[in-house]
Coordinates of C-alpha atoms in Angstrom, one line a residue:
M5 CA -133.1 -98.9 -83.1
R6 CA -130.9 -96.2 -81.6
S7 CA -129.5 -93.4 -83.7
P8 CA -125.8 -93.2 -84.4
V9 CA -125.6 -90.0 -82.4
R10 CA -127.2 -91.4 -79.3
L11 CA -124.9 -94.5 -79.5
L12 CA -121.8 -92.3 -79.7
A13 CA -123.0 -90.3 -76.7
F14 CA -123.5 -93.5 -74.7
V15 CA -120.0 -94.8 -75.5
V16 CA -118.4 -91.5 -74.5
A17 CA -120.3 -91.5 -71.2
A18 CA -119.3 -95.0 -70.5
V19 CA -115.6 -94.2 -71.1
F20 CA -115.8 -91.3 -68.6
V21 CA -117.4 -93.6 -66.0
I22 CA -114.7 -96.2 -66.4
L23 CA -111.9 -93.6 -66.0
A24 CA -113.5 -92.1 -62.9
I25 CA -113.8 -95.6 -61.3
R26 CA -110.1 -96.3 -62.1
G27 CA -109.1 -92.9 -60.7
R28 CA -110.8 -93.6 -57.4
Q29 CA -109.2 -97.1 -57.2
A30 CA -105.7 -95.6 -57.7
Q31 CA -106.1 -92.7 -55.3
P32 CA -105.8 -94.7 -52.0
Q33 CA -102.6 -96.2 -53.3
T34 CA -101.0 -92.8 -53.6
Q35 CA -102.2 -91.8 -50.2
K36 CA -100.5 -94.8 -48.6
Q37 CA -97.0 -93.5 -49.2
P38 CA -96.9 -90.9 -46.4
V39 CA -98.4 -93.5 -44.0
I40 CA -95.6 -95.9 -44.7
Q41 CA -93.0 -93.2 -44.1
Q42 CA -94.6 -92.2 -40.8
H43 CA -94.4 -95.8 -39.6
A44 CA -90.6 -95.6 -40.0
G45 CA -90.5 -93.0 -37.2
A46 CA -90.9 -89.2 -37.0
G47 CA -88.0 -87.4 -38.8
H48 CA -86.6 -90.6 -40.2
R49 CA -84.4 -90.3 -43.3
P50 CA -83.3 -93.3 -45.3
A51 CA -79.6 -94.1 -45.0
A52 CA -77.6 -92.4 -47.7
P53 CA -75.2 -94.3 -49.9
A54 CA -71.5 -93.9 -48.9
A55 CA -70.9 -91.4 -51.7
D56 CA -73.7 -89.2 -50.5
K57 CA -72.4 -89.3 -46.9
A58 CA -69.0 -88.1 -48.2
A59 CA -70.7 -85.3 -50.1
E60 CA -72.6 -84.3 -46.9
K61 CA -69.3 -84.0 -45.0
A62 CA -67.5 -82.1 -47.8
P63 CA -67.5 -78.3 -47.5
A64 CA -69.7 -76.2 -49.8
A65 CA -68.4 -74.3 -52.8
K66 CA -66.1 -71.3 -52.1
S67 CA -68.1 -68.2 -51.4
H68 CA -67.4 -64.8 -53.0
G69 CA -65.7 -63.2 -49.9
G70 CA -63.4 -66.1 -49.0
W71 CA -63.7 -69.8 -48.1
G72 CA -65.6 -69.4 -44.9
G73 CA -67.8 -66.3 -44.5
S74 CA -66.7 -65.9 -40.9
Y75 CA -69.1 -63.9 -38.6
L76 CA -65.9 -62.0 -37.5
H77 CA -66.2 -60.0 -40.7
K78 CA -69.4 -58.5 -39.4
A79 CA -67.8 -57.9 -36.0
A80 CA -65.3 -55.6 -37.6
D81 CA -65.3 -51.8 -36.8
K82 CA -67.2 -50.4 -39.8
R83 CA -65.9 -46.9 -39.4
L84 CA -62.3 -48.1 -39.1
T85 CA -62.7 -50.4 -42.1
G86 CA -64.2 -47.6 -44.2
Q87 CA -61.3 -45.3 -43.3
L88 CA -58.7 -48.0 -44.1
D89 CA -60.4 -48.8 -47.4
R90 CA -60.5 -45.2 -48.5
A91 CA -56.9 -44.5 -47.4
S92 CA -55.6 -47.7 -49.0
K93 CA -57.3 -47.1 -52.3
A94 CA -55.8 -43.6 -52.4
S95 CA -52.3 -45.1 -52.0
P96 CA -49.9 -44.5 -54.9
L97 CA -49.2 -48.3 -54.7
M98 CA -52.7 -48.9 -56.1
K99 CA -51.4 -47.6 -59.4
C100 CA -48.9 -50.5 -59.6
T101 CA -50.5 -53.0 -62.0
G102 CA -48.3 -56.0 -61.9
D103 CA -48.0 -56.3 -65.7
L104 CA -46.8 -59.8 -66.4
H105 CA -44.4 -60.6 -69.3
I106 CA -43.5 -64.2 -69.9
F107 CA -41.3 -64.9 -72.9
K108 CA -41.1 -68.1 -75.0
L109 CA -44.6 -69.2 -73.9
S110 CA -46.8 -70.8 -76.4
A111 CA -50.5 -70.1 -76.7
D112 CA -51.3 -73.6 -75.3
E113 CA -49.1 -73.0 -72.3
L114 CA -50.7 -69.6 -71.7
G115 CA -54.0 -71.3 -71.8
R116 CA -52.9 -73.9 -69.2
L117 CA -51.7 -71.0 -67.0
N118 CA -55.1 -69.4 -67.0
D119 CA -57.2 -72.6 -67.0
G120 CA -55.4 -74.0 -64.0
A121 CA -56.4 -71.0 -62.0
A122 CA -60.0 -71.0 -63.2
A123 CA -60.5 -74.7 -62.7
N124 CA -58.7 -74.7 -59.3
R125 CA -56.6 -77.7 -60.4
S126 CA -53.6 -79.0 -58.6
T127 CA -51.9 -80.5 -61.7
L128 CA -48.2 -79.9 -61.6
G129 CA -46.8 -78.6 -64.8
P130 CA -43.3 -77.2 -65.6
M131 CA -42.1 -74.0 -63.9
I132 CA -42.1 -70.9 -66.1
T133 CA -40.3 -67.7 -65.3
G134 CA -41.2 -64.1 -66.4
T135 CA -40.9 -60.5 -65.3
A136 CA -43.7 -58.6 -63.7
Y137 CA -43.5 -54.9 -64.2
R138 CA -45.0 -52.2 -62.0
M139 CA -45.1 -54.2 -58.9
P140 CA -45.9 -52.4 -55.6
C141 CA -42.7 -51.6 -53.8
R142 CA -41.0 -49.2 -51.4
Y143 CA -37.4 -48.0 -51.4
E144 CA -35.3 -46.0 -49.1
S145 CA -34.9 -42.3 -50.1
E146 CA -31.3 -41.3 -50.4
T147 CA -32.0 -37.6 -50.2
E148 CA -33.8 -37.6 -46.9
A149 CA -31.9 -37.1 -43.7
A150 CA -33.9 -39.8 -42.0
A151 CA -34.5 -43.2 -43.5
T152 CA -37.8 -42.9 -45.4
L153 CA -39.5 -45.4 -47.5
K154 CA -41.0 -44.0 -50.8
D155 CA -43.9 -45.7 -52.6
S156 CA -43.0 -46.8 -56.1
C157 CA -43.7 -49.5 -58.8
C158 CA -40.8 -51.9 -59.6
P159 CA -40.0 -54.8 -61.9
Q160 CA -39.7 -58.3 -60.3
T161 CA -38.9 -61.8 -61.6
V162 CA -41.7 -64.2 -60.8
N163 CA -42.2 -68.0 -61.2
F164 CA -45.3 -70.0 -61.9
R165 CA -46.3 -73.7 -62.4
L166 CA -48.5 -74.4 -65.4
G167 CA -51.9 -75.8 -64.6
T168 CA -52.1 -74.6 -61.0
T169 CA -53.6 -71.8 -59.0
D170 CA -50.3 -69.9 -58.9
F171 CA -51.4 -67.3 -61.5
K172 CA -54.6 -66.7 -59.6
V173 CA -52.7 -66.0 -56.4
F174 CA -50.4 -63.7 -58.2
Q175 CA -53.4 -61.7 -59.6
Q176 CA -55.0 -61.5 -56.1
V177 CA -51.8 -60.1 -54.5
F178 CA -50.4 -57.9 -57.2
Q179 CA -53.1 -57.0 -59.6
Y180 CA -56.2 -56.9 -57.4
H181 CA -54.3 -55.7 -54.3
Y182 CA -56.1 -58.1 -51.9
M183 CA -53.7 -57.1 -49.1
R184 CA -53.9 -53.3 -49.7
Y185 CA -54.9 -52.5 -46.2
L186 CA -51.4 -53.3 -45.2
Y187 CA -50.3 -50.3 -47.3
T188 CA -51.9 -48.1 -44.8
L189 CA -51.5 -50.1 -41.6
F190 CA -47.7 -49.9 -41.9
A191 CA -47.4 -46.6 -43.8
E192 CA -45.5 -44.9 -40.9
E193 CA -44.0 -47.8 -38.9
P194 CA -42.7 -50.6 -41.2
P195 CA -42.7 -54.0 -39.6
Q196 CA -39.3 -55.5 -38.7
Y197 CA -40.3 -59.1 -38.3
I198 CA -43.1 -60.8 -40.3
L199 CA -44.5 -64.3 -40.1
D200 CA -46.1 -65.5 -43.3
A201 CA -47.9 -68.7 -42.4
G202 CA -49.4 -70.4 -45.4
A203 CA -47.0 -68.7 -47.8
N204 CA -48.1 -70.9 -50.7
A205 CA -46.0 -70.1 -53.8
G206 CA -44.3 -67.2 -52.2
F207 CA -46.2 -64.2 -53.6
S208 CA -47.3 -62.8 -50.2
S209 CA -43.7 -63.1 -48.9
M210 CA -42.5 -61.4 -52.1
L211 CA -44.9 -58.5 -51.5
F212 CA -43.7 -58.1 -47.9
K213 CA -40.1 -57.8 -49.1
L214 CA -41.0 -55.4 -51.9
L215 CA -42.9 -53.2 -49.4
W216 CA -40.4 -53.5 -46.5
P217 CA -37.0 -54.4 -47.9
N218 CA -35.3 -54.4 -44.5
A219 CA -37.8 -56.7 -42.8
T220 CA -37.1 -60.3 -41.8
V221 CA -39.8 -62.6 -43.2
V222 CA -40.4 -66.1 -41.9
S223 CA -42.3 -68.0 -44.5
L224 CA -44.0 -71.3 -43.6
E225 CA -45.4 -73.7 -46.2
P226 CA -45.9 -77.4 -45.5
D227 CA -46.8 -78.6 -49.0
P228 CA -43.5 -79.7 -50.8
S229 CA -44.5 -78.5 -54.2
N230 CA -45.7 -75.1 -53.0
F231 CA -42.6 -74.9 -50.9
A232 CA -40.3 -75.4 -53.9
M233 CA -42.1 -72.4 -55.6
L234 CA -41.8 -70.4 -52.4
K235 CA -38.0 -70.9 -52.5
A236 CA -37.9 -70.0 -56.2
N237 CA -39.8 -66.8 -55.7
T238 CA -38.0 -65.6 -52.6
K239 CA -34.4 -66.6 -53.3
Q240 CA -33.5 -63.2 -54.7
F241 CA -34.4 -61.5 -51.4
K242 CA -32.2 -61.3 -48.3
G243 CA -33.8 -61.8 -44.9
V244 CA -36.4 -64.5 -45.9
H245 CA -36.4 -67.7 -43.9
A246 CA -38.4 -70.3 -45.8
L247 CA -39.4 -73.3 -43.8
N248 CA -41.1 -76.4 -45.2
A249 CA -43.4 -76.5 -42.1
G250 CA -46.8 -75.6 -40.8
L251 CA -48.3 -73.5 -38.0
W252 CA -50.0 -75.2 -35.1
S253 CA -50.7 -74.5 -31.4
H254 CA -47.7 -76.6 -30.4
A255 CA -44.8 -78.5 -31.9
A256 CA -46.4 -81.3 -34.0
N257 CA -46.1 -83.6 -37.0
I258 CA -48.7 -82.9 -39.7
T259 CA -49.7 -84.5 -42.9
V260 CA -52.0 -83.6 -45.8
T261 CA -55.7 -84.4 -45.4
T262 CA -57.0 -83.4 -48.8
T263 CA -55.7 -81.8 -52.0
E264 CA -59.0 -81.5 -53.8
H265 CA -59.1 -77.7 -53.4
G266 CA -56.0 -77.1 -55.6
N267 CA -52.6 -75.7 -54.7
W268 CA -54.1 -72.8 -52.7
G269 CA -56.3 -75.1 -50.6
R270 CA -54.1 -77.8 -49.1
V271 CA -55.5 -79.0 -45.8
F272 CA -53.3 -80.6 -43.2
R273 CA -54.0 -82.5 -40.0
E274 CA -51.9 -83.8 -37.1
A275 CA -50.3 -87.0 -38.1
G276 CA -50.8 -90.2 -36.2
E277 CA -48.1 -92.2 -34.4
G278 CA -45.6 -93.6 -36.9
E279 CA -47.1 -91.6 -39.7
R280 CA -44.8 -89.5 -41.9
G281 CA -45.4 -85.8 -42.2
M282 CA -44.1 -82.3 -41.9
P283 CA -43.1 -80.4 -38.8
A284 CA -45.4 -77.7 -37.4
Y285 CA -44.5 -75.0 -34.9
S286 CA -46.3 -72.5 -32.7
V287 CA -45.8 -68.8 -33.3
Q288 CA -43.8 -68.6 -30.0
D289 CA -41.7 -71.6 -31.0
L290 CA -40.7 -70.0 -34.3
A291 CA -39.7 -66.7 -32.6
T292 CA -37.5 -68.6 -30.1
L293 CA -36.0 -70.9 -32.8
L294 CA -35.0 -67.9 -35.0
S295 CA -34.1 -65.5 -32.1
I296 CA -36.8 -63.1 -33.1
P297 CA -37.9 -60.8 -30.3
A298 CA -41.5 -60.6 -31.6
F299 CA -43.4 -60.6 -34.9
D300 CA -44.8 -57.2 -35.9
L301 CA -47.0 -58.6 -38.6
V302 CA -48.5 -62.1 -38.5
K303 CA -50.3 -63.2 -41.7
I304 CA -52.2 -66.5 -41.4
D305 CA -53.8 -68.3 -44.3
I306 CA -53.7 -72.0 -43.4
E307 CA -57.0 -73.5 -44.6
G308 CA -58.8 -74.1 -41.4
A309 CA -55.8 -74.9 -39.2
E310 CA -56.4 -71.6 -37.5
G311 CA -58.7 -73.7 -35.4
M312 CA -55.6 -75.6 -34.2
V313 CA -53.4 -72.6 -33.8
F314 CA -56.0 -71.0 -31.5
A315 CA -57.1 -74.1 -29.8
P316 CA -58.0 -73.6 -26.1
G317 CA -55.0 -73.9 -23.8
G318 CA -52.5 -72.7 -26.4
D319 CA -49.7 -70.2 -25.8
F320 CA -51.1 -66.9 -27.1
S321 CA -48.5 -64.7 -25.4
W322 CA -47.2 -63.6 -28.9
I323 CA -50.5 -61.8 -29.6
S324 CA -49.8 -58.8 -27.4
E325 CA -46.5 -58.2 -29.2
A326 CA -48.0 -58.3 -32.7
K327 CA -48.9 -55.0 -34.2
V328 CA -51.2 -56.5 -36.8
V329 CA -52.6 -60.1 -37.2
S330 CA -54.1 -60.6 -40.6
M331 CA -56.1 -63.9 -41.2
E332 CA -58.2 -65.6 -43.7
I333 CA -60.6 -67.6 -41.5
H334 CA -61.8 -70.8 -43.0
D335 CA -64.9 -72.1 -41.2
Y336 CA -65.4 -73.8 -44.5
F337 CA -62.7 -76.3 -43.7
G338 CA -63.6 -76.8 -40.0
S339 CA -65.1 -80.2 -40.6
Y340 CA -61.7 -81.6 -41.6
F341 CA -60.5 -80.9 -38.1
G342 CA -63.6 -82.2 -36.4
L343 CA -64.8 -78.7 -35.6
E344 CA -68.4 -77.6 -35.6
Q345 CA -69.8 -74.8 -37.7
D346 CA -68.2 -71.4 -36.8
Q347 CA -65.9 -73.1 -34.3
V348 CA -62.8 -71.9 -36.1
S349 CA -64.1 -68.3 -35.8
R350 CA -65.1 -68.9 -32.2
R351 CA -61.6 -70.0 -31.3
V352 CA -60.0 -67.0 -32.9
D353 CA -62.5 -64.7 -31.3
A354 CA -61.8 -66.2 -27.8
A355 CA -58.0 -65.7 -28.2
F356 CA -58.5 -62.0 -29.1
N357 CA -61.6 -60.9 -27.2
T358 CA -59.7 -59.6 -24.1
T359 CA -56.8 -58.0 -25.9
G360 CA -58.3 -54.7 -26.8
Y361 CA -57.3 -55.2 -30.4
Q362 CA -59.5 -53.4 -33.0
I363 CA -60.9 -55.4 -35.9
A364 CA -61.0 -54.4 -39.5
S365 CA -62.1 -56.5 -42.4
D366 CA -61.9 -56.3 -46.2
N367 CA -64.2 -59.4 -46.6
E368 CA -61.2 -61.6 -47.4
H369 CA -59.1 -61.0 -44.3
V370 CA -59.9 -60.3 -40.7
M371 CA -57.3 -57.9 -39.3
Y372 CA -56.6 -57.5 -35.5
I373 CA -54.8 -54.2 -34.8
Q374 CA -52.8 -53.7 -31.6
P375 CA -54.1 -50.8 -29.4
Q376 CA -50.6 -49.1 -29.3
H377 CA -50.2 -49.5 -33.0
M378 CA -53.6 -47.9 -33.6
E379 CA -52.1 -44.6 -32.6
A380 CA -49.8 -44.7 -35.6
V381 CA -52.6 -45.9 -37.8
A382 CA -54.9 -43.2 -36.6
A383 CA -52.3 -40.5 -37.5
V384 CA -52.1 -41.9 -41.0
L385 CA -55.9 -42.0 -41.3
T386 CA -56.2 -38.4 -40.0
K387 CA -53.6 -37.2 -42.4
H388 CA -55.3 -39.0 -45.3
A389 CA -58.7 -37.5 -44.3
A390 CA -57.2 -34.0 -44.2
E391 CA -55.6 -34.5 -47.6
A392 CA -58.8 -35.9 -49.1
A393 CA -60.8 -32.9 -47.7
A394 CA -58.2 -30.4 -49.1
A395 CA -58.3 -32.2 -52.5
A396 CA -62.1 -32.0 -52.4
R397 CA -62.0 -28.3 -51.6
A398 CA -59.6 -27.7 -54.4
V399 CA -61.8 -29.5 -56.9
A400 CA -64.8 -27.6 -55.7
K401 CA -63.0 -24.3 -56.0
E402 CA -61.8 -25.2 -59.5
R403 CA -65.3 -26.2 -60.5
A404 CA -66.7 -23.0 -59.0
A405 CA -64.1 -20.9 -60.8
A406 CA -64.8 -22.7 -64.1
F407 CA -68.6 -22.1 -63.6
T408 CA -68.0 -18.4 -62.8
A409 CA -65.8 -18.0 -65.9
K410 CA -68.3 -19.7 -68.1
K411 CA -71.1 -17.5 -66.7
E412 CA -69.0 -14.4 -67.2
A413 CA -68.2 -15.4 -70.7
A414 CA -71.8 -16.0 -71.5
A415 CA -72.7 -12.6 -70.0
A416 CA -70.0 -10.9 -72.1
A417 CA -71.2 -12.7 -75.2
A418 CA -74.7 -11.5 -74.5
A419 CA -73.6 -8.0 -74.0
A420 CA -71.6 -8.0 -77.2
K421 CA -74.5 -9.3 -79.1
A422 CA -76.7 -6.6 -77.6
D423 CA -74.2 -3.9 -78.6
Q424 CA -74.3 -5.1 -82.2
A425 CA -78.1 -5.0 -82.4
P426 CA -79.4 -2.1 -84.6

């Protein structure tokens, strides 16, 4: 008769043998999986559901430096960009903080104002009006013999829609100074004619009129709701032509493709035959229509439609007359226009690569600067560099004087202490 210990050992060993046999039987079944996939063909991927296909076509989430991350940002002149950045940050206009005061606004409404920007929603809420103090502006000096624009900070009435991206755009333009390079690019030669394509709720057009009160601004916005806000925010300025229209390479009829990116991300396409839409014009068409000799500043922020504006075969004669062309380039949205990756950037690049324009970039905008205008810009940058160097020397001199005074005071104290010693 076997002992209980030996019996227990026998049972345990039997269990291990059974588990090992089952494991070997299961192993070939797991190895068959790759073989079956290979039979489907090399590189084969099962068909995705309709929802997954739509997700594959949709652009990725917005990156930190703008929608697209265009390679043209890297093509910018780093030295010029650095000089512009330093000069612009030193501008007195950077002290303008755009302090917003909205009266009779409940805590819930204020929450909707901020939440709409954070969530990138396009929900249309009621319009609210307030006053923004310390907005960047320039005014003509009355004491100078020649007309001179002086930097200042001014109050301005502003309008927003609750639950939209309006407040976020306001912050970008007036509180974060996203367009600050323009402070320097036109410091000496103010633009007379400005095209604001993709004017949204009108904050960029408002900035242009605050900086250059005598300029004529043509503001394009195809979205009806955004256009209503554009009108509300620019009605107090003279010389603003607000058009409910878009920018294209030719006269066209356009309609919205998607609104999923909020009020600041409306994407439009060319409408089909018999389809209702909004008018779109080329840059040259607008100049002719409004009897404008040439646009000095062209600002383009049109959610990927840059690929249409700079489509091969278009009329780019206006480029040579523009002193500065500032663009947000949206390769991110290229798929909505049937364009391949980076094709929006490539079309822009092709239109400018023989013009001799210099490129600067603040990671949000790509700015093309006319060779002739670079002379005025270079003078401003040279002046700023000289002033910065003089200021640095003054600080160094002041610090050296303070150090010398401190050293002399310490020596005098030591001498006095030595004299008092017995």
